[in-house]
Coordinates of C-alpha atoms and ligand atoms in Angstrom, one line a residue:
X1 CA 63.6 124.4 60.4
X2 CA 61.9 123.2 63.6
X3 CA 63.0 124.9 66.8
X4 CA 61.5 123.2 70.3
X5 CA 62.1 125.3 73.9
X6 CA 61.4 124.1 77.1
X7 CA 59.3 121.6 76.0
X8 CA 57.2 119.9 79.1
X9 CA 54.3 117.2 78.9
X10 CA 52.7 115.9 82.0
X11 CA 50.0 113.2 82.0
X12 CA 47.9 114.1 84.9
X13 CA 51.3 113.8 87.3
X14 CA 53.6 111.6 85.2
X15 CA 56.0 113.7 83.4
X16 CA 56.6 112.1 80.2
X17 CA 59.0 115.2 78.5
X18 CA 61.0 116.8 80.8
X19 CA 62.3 120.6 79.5
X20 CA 63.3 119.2 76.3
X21 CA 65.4 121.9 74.0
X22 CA 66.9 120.8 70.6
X23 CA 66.7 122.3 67.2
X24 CA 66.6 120.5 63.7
X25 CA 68.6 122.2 60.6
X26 CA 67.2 121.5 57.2
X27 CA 68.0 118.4 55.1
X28 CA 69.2 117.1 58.3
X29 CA 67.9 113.4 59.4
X30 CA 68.1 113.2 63.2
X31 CA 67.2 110.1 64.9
X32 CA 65.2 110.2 68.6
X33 CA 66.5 107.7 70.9
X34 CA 65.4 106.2 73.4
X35 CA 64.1 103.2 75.4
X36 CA 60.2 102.4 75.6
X37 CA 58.3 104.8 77.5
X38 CA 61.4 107.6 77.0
X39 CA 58.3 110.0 75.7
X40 CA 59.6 109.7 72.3
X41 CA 55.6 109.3 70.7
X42 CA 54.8 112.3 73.0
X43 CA 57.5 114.6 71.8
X44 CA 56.6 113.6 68.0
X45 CA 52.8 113.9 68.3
X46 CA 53.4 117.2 70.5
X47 CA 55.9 118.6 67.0
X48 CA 53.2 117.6 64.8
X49 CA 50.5 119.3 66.9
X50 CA 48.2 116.4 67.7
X51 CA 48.9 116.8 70.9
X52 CA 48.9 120.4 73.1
X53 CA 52.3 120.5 75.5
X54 CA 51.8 121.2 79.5
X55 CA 54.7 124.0 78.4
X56 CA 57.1 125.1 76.1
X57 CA 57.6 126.3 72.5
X58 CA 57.7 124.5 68.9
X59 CA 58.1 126.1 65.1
X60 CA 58.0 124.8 62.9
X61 CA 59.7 126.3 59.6
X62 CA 58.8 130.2 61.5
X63 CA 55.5 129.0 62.2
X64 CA 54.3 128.5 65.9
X65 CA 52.0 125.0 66.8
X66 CA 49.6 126.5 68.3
X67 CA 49.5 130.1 66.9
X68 CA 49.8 128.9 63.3
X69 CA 48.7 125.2 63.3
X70 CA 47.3 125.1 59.7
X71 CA 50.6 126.6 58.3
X72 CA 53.2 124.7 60.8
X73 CA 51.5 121.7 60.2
X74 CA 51.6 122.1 56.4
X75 CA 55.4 121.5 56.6
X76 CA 55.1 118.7 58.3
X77 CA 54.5 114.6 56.9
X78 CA 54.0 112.5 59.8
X79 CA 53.9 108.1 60.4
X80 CA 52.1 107.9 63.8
X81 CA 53.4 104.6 65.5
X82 CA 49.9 103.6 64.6
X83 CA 49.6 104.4 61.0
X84 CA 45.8 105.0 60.4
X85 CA 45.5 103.0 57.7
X86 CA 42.3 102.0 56.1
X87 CA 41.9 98.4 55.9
X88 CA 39.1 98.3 52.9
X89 CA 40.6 100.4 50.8
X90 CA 43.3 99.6 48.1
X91 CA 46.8 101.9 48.5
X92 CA 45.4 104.2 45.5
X93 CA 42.1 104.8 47.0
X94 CA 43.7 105.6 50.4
X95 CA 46.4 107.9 49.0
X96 CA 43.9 109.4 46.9
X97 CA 41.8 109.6 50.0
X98 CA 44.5 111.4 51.9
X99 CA 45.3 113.5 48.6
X100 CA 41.8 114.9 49.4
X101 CA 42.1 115.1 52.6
X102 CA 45.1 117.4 52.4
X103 CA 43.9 119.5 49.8
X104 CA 47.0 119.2 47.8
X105 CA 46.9 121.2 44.8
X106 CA 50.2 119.1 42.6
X107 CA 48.6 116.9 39.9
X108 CA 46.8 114.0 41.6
X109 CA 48.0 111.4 39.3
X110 CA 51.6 112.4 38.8
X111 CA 52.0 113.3 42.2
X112 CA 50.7 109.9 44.1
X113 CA 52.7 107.3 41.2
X114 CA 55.7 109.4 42.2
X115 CA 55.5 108.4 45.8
X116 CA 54.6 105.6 45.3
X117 CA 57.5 104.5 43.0
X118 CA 59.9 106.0 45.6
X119 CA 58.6 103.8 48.4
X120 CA 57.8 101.3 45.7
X121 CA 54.4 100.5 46.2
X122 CA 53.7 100.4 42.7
X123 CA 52.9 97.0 41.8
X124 CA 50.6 96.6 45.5
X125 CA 48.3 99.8 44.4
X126 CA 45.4 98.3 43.4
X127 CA 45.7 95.6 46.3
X128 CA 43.5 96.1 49.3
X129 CA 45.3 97.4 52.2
X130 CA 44.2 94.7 54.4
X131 CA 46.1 91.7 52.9
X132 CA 49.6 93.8 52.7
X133 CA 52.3 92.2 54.3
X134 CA 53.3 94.9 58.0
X135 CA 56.4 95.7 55.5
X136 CA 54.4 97.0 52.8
X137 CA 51.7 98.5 55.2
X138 CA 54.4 100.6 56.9
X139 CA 55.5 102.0 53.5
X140 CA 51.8 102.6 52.8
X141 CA 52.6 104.3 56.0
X142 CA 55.0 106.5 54.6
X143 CA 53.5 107.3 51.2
X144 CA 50.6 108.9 53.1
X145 CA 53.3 111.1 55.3
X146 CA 54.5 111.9 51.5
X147 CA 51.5 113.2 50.3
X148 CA 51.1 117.0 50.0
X149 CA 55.2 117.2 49.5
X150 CA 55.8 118.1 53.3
X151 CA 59.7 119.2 53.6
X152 CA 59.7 118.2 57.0
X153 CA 58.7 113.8 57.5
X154 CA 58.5 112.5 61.2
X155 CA 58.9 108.5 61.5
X156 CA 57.8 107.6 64.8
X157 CA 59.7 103.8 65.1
X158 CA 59.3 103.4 61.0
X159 CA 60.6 99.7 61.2
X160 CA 58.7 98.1 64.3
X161 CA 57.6 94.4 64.1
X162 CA 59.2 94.7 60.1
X163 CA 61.2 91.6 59.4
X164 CA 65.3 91.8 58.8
X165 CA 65.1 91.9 54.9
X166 CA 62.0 95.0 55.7
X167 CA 64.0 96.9 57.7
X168 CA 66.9 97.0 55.3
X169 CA 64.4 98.0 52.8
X170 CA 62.8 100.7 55.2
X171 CA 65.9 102.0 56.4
X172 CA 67.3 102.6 52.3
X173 CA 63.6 104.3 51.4
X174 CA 64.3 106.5 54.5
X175 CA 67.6 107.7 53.6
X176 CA 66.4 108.4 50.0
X177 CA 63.9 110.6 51.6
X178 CA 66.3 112.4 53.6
X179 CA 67.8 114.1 50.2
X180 CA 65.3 115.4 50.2
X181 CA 63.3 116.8 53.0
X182 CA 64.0 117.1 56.7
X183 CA 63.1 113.8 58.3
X184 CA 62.9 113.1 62.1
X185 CA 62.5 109.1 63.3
X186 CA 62.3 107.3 66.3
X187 CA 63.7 104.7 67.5
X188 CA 64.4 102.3 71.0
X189 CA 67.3 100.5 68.7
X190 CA 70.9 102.2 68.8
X191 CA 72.1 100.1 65.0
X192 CA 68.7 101.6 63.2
X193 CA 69.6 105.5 64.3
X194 CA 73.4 105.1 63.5
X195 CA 72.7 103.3 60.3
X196 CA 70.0 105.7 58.8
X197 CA 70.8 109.3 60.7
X198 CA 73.2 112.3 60.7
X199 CA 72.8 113.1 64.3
X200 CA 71.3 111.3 67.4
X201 CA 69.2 112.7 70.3
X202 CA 69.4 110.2 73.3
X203 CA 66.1 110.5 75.3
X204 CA 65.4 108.8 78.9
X205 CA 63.0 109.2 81.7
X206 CA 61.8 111.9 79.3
X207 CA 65.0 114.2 79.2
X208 CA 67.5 114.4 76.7
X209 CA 70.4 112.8 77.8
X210 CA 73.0 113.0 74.9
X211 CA 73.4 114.5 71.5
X212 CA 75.7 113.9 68.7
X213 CA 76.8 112.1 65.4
X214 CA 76.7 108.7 65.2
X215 CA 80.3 108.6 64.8
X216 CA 81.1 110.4 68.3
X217 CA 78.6 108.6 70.4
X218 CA 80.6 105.5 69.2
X219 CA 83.8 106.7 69.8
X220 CA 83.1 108.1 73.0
X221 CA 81.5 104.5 73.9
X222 CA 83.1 102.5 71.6
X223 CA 82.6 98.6 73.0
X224 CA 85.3 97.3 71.3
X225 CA 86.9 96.3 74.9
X226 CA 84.3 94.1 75.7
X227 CA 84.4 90.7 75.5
X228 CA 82.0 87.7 75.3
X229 CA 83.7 84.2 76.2
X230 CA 83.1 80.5 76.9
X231 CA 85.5 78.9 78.3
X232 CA 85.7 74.9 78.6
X233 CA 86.2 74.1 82.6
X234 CA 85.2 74.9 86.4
X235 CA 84.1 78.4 86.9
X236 CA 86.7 79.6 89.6
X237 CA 89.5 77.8 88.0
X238 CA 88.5 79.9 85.3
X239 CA 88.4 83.1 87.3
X240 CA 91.5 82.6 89.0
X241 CA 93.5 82.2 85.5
X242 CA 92.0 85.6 84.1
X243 CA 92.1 87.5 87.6
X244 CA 95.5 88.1 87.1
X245 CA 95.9 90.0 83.4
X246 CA 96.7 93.0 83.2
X247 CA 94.5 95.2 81.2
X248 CA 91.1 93.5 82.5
X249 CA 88.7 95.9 84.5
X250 CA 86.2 93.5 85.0
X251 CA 85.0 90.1 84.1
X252 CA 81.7 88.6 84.9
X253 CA 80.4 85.2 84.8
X254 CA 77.0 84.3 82.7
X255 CA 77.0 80.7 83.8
X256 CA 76.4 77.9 82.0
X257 CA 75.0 77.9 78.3
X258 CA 76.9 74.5 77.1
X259 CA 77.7 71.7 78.8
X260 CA 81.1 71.9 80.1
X261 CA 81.8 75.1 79.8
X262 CA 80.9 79.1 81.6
X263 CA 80.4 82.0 79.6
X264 CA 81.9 85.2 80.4
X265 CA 81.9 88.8 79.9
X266 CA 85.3 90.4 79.8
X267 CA 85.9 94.3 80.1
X268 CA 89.1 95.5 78.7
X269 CA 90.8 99.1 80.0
X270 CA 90.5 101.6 76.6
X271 CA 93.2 101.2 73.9
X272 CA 94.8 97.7 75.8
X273 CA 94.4 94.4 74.0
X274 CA 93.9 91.7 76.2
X275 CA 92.9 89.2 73.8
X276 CA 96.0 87.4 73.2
X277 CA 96.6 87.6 77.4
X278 CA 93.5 85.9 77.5
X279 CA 94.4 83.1 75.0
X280 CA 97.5 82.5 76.6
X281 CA 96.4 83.0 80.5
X282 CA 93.8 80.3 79.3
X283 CA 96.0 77.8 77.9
X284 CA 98.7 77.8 80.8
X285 CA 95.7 76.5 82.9
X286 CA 94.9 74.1 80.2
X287 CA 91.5 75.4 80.2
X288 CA 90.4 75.7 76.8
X289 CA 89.0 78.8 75.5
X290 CA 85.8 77.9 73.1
X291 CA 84.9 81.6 71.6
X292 CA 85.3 84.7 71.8
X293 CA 83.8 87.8 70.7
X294 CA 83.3 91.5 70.7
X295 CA 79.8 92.6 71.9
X296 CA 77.2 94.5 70.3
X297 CA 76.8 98.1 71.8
X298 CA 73.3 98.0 73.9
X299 CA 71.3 100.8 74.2
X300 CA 72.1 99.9 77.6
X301 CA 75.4 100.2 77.7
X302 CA 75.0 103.7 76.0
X303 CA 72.7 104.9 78.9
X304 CA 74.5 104.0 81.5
X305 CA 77.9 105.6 79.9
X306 CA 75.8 109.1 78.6
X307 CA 74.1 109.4 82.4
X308 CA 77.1 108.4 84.1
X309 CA 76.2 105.7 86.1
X310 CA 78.3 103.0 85.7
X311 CA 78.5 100.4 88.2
X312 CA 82.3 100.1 89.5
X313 CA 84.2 97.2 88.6
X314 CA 82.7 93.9 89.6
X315 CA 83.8 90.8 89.6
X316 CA 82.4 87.1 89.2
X317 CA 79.2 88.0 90.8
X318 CA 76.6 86.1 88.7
X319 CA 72.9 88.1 88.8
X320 CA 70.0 86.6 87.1
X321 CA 68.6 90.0 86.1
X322 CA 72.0 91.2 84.8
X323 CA 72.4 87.8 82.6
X324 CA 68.9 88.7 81.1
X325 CA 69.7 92.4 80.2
X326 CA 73.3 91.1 78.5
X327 CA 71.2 87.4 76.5
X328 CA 68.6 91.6 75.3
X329 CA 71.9 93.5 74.6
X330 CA 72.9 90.7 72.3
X331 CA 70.0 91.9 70.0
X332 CA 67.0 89.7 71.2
X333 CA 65.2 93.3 70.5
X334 CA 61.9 92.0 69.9
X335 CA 61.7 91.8 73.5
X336 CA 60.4 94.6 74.0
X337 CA 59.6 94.8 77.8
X338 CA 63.4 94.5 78.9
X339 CA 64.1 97.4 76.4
Ligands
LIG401 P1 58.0 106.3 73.9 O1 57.4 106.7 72.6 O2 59.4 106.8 74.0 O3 57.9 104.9 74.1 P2 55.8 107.7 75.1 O4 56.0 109.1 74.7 O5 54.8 106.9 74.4 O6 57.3 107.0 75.1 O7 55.5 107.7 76.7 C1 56.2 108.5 77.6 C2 55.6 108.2 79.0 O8 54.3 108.8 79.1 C3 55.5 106.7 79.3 O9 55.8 106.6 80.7 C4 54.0 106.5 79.1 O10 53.5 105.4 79.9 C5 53.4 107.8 79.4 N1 52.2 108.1 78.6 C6 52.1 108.1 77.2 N2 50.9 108.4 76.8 C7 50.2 108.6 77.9 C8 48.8 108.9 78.1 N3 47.9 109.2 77.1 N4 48.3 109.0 79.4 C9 49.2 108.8 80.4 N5 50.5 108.5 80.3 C10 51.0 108.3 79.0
LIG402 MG1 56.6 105.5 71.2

């Protein structure tokens, strides 16, 4: 369905897509990957032919961007990070607008309720865009890619700055789109791709770093061995008692976040359960153990398994930066300069 060689983009000298190769099948829903500044935008708005490439290929459905840009981008439905929405208008005046604008031939009026009952925008289309909630602007967002019955949909970052209860709303309208076109989304959060798409491209530094399912990019970083604990007591008593389980490759103190007590970050080898070693190594030393709990695969975590560069194993060093990135892995993803 789409087909993208050799892609390259430079800004002036910055190279923002660096000989970027992937195909997408039909029906598929890929997800794009990648932290802030990856050239995830650039690589959509290059597919959907608002923007020329420094070099490279893209078809789209047989078509070529540049030698066929009226036909490629025919196929092609697209939500800009920046959806240009008009503020003055109500939804049905701007999805009529963009009706127009596309020249779509369908019945107007059959057509635009359709979409607008699948992203359910219904009972807001007589509201003025302007005094939409960001949740129900980004689904105007959508409706407008929908117009014109594209099969193929590009999302760039479909649920950015949406609330928790939004993005669980945009992520189901998403999937119910991808029965039944082609869909392509971006995103700089690892639980949005693996909850919404059949197969993840991992972007950085503007190469492609990884692809896969969902299912074996987890299982060939599965986190499960890692640990986050807070332990009641003095930081090297607490050291010394865990230093010697087997099992451990690493543990890493975050300080202080209670009174009394240091929080750690424990590394297990694959496959070895070190929990109840820990529990018991603990409570020999009569230091008591407060939580503990598995931590949430970071994107971070993910880059530095798919490019390899791992830092050996380390132990009790605490680094202000490195405490910051782990408090972001947690999912403080809002933040979006450490991302
Ligand atoms: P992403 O969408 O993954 O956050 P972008 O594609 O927006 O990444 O950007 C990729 C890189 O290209 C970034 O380093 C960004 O600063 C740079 N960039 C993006 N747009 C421009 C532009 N118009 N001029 C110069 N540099 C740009
Ligand atoms: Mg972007």
């Amino acid at each position: 369905m789409i087909k993208i060689k050799n892609l390259t983009k430079k800004y002036g000298k910055k190279l923002a897509v660096d000989n970027i190769s992937f195909t997408v099948k039909e029906g598929e829903i890929l997800g794009f990957l990648g932290p802030n500044g990856a050239g995830k935008s650039t690589t959509m708005n290059i597919l959907t032919g608002y923007l020329s490439a420094t070099s490279g290929e893209v078809s789209v459905g047989g078509f070529d961007i540049l030698d066929n840009p009226i036909e490629a981008k025919k196929k092609i439905g697209y939500l800009p990070e920046h959806p240009p929405l008009y503020m003055d208008m109500t939804v049905r005046e701007y999805l009529d607008f963009v009706y127009d604008l596309k020249q779509v031939k369908e019945d107007r009026e059959e057509h635009i309720s359709k979409i607008c009952d699948t992203v359910k925008i219904t009972d807001v289309a007589d509201r003025l865009i302007a005094n939409l909630s960001k949740g129900y602007k980004q689904r105007v967002g959508i409706a407008q890619a929908m117009v014109g019955n594209p099969e193929i949909l590009i999302l760039d970052e479909p649920t950015v700055g949406l609330d928790p209860k939004q993005i669980i709303e945009i992520r189901s309208v998403i999937k119910k789109l991808g029965r039944q076109h082609t869909v392509i989304l971006s995103s700089h959060i690892l639980q949005e791709v693996n909850a919404v798409c059949e197969r993840v491209l991992i972007i950085n530094n503007g190469k492609l770093v990884a692809s896969d399912t969902p299912e074996n990019l987890g299982k060939t970083i599965s986190n499960e061995n890692k640990f986050q604990l807070r332990v009641a007591g003095e930081e090297r008593a607490i050291l010394d008692a865990l230093e010697g389980i087997s099992g451990i490759k690493y543990v890493k103190s975050l300080g202080r976040k209670e009174a009394g007590s240091i929080d750690f970050v424990v590394e297990a080898e694959p496959d070895v359960d070190v929990r109840a070693s820990i529990f018991n190594a603990l409570a020999s030393a009569k230091l008591p153990m407060l939580s503990l709990q598995t931590m949430d695969l970071s994107l971070e975590d993910i880059f530095l398994e798919v490019t390899g560069s791992q830092d050996g194993v380390y132990f009790a060093d605490v680094d202000e930066e490195e405490i910051e990135m782990i408090n972001v892995a947690k999912g403080d993803t809002d933040n979006e300069s450490n991302l």
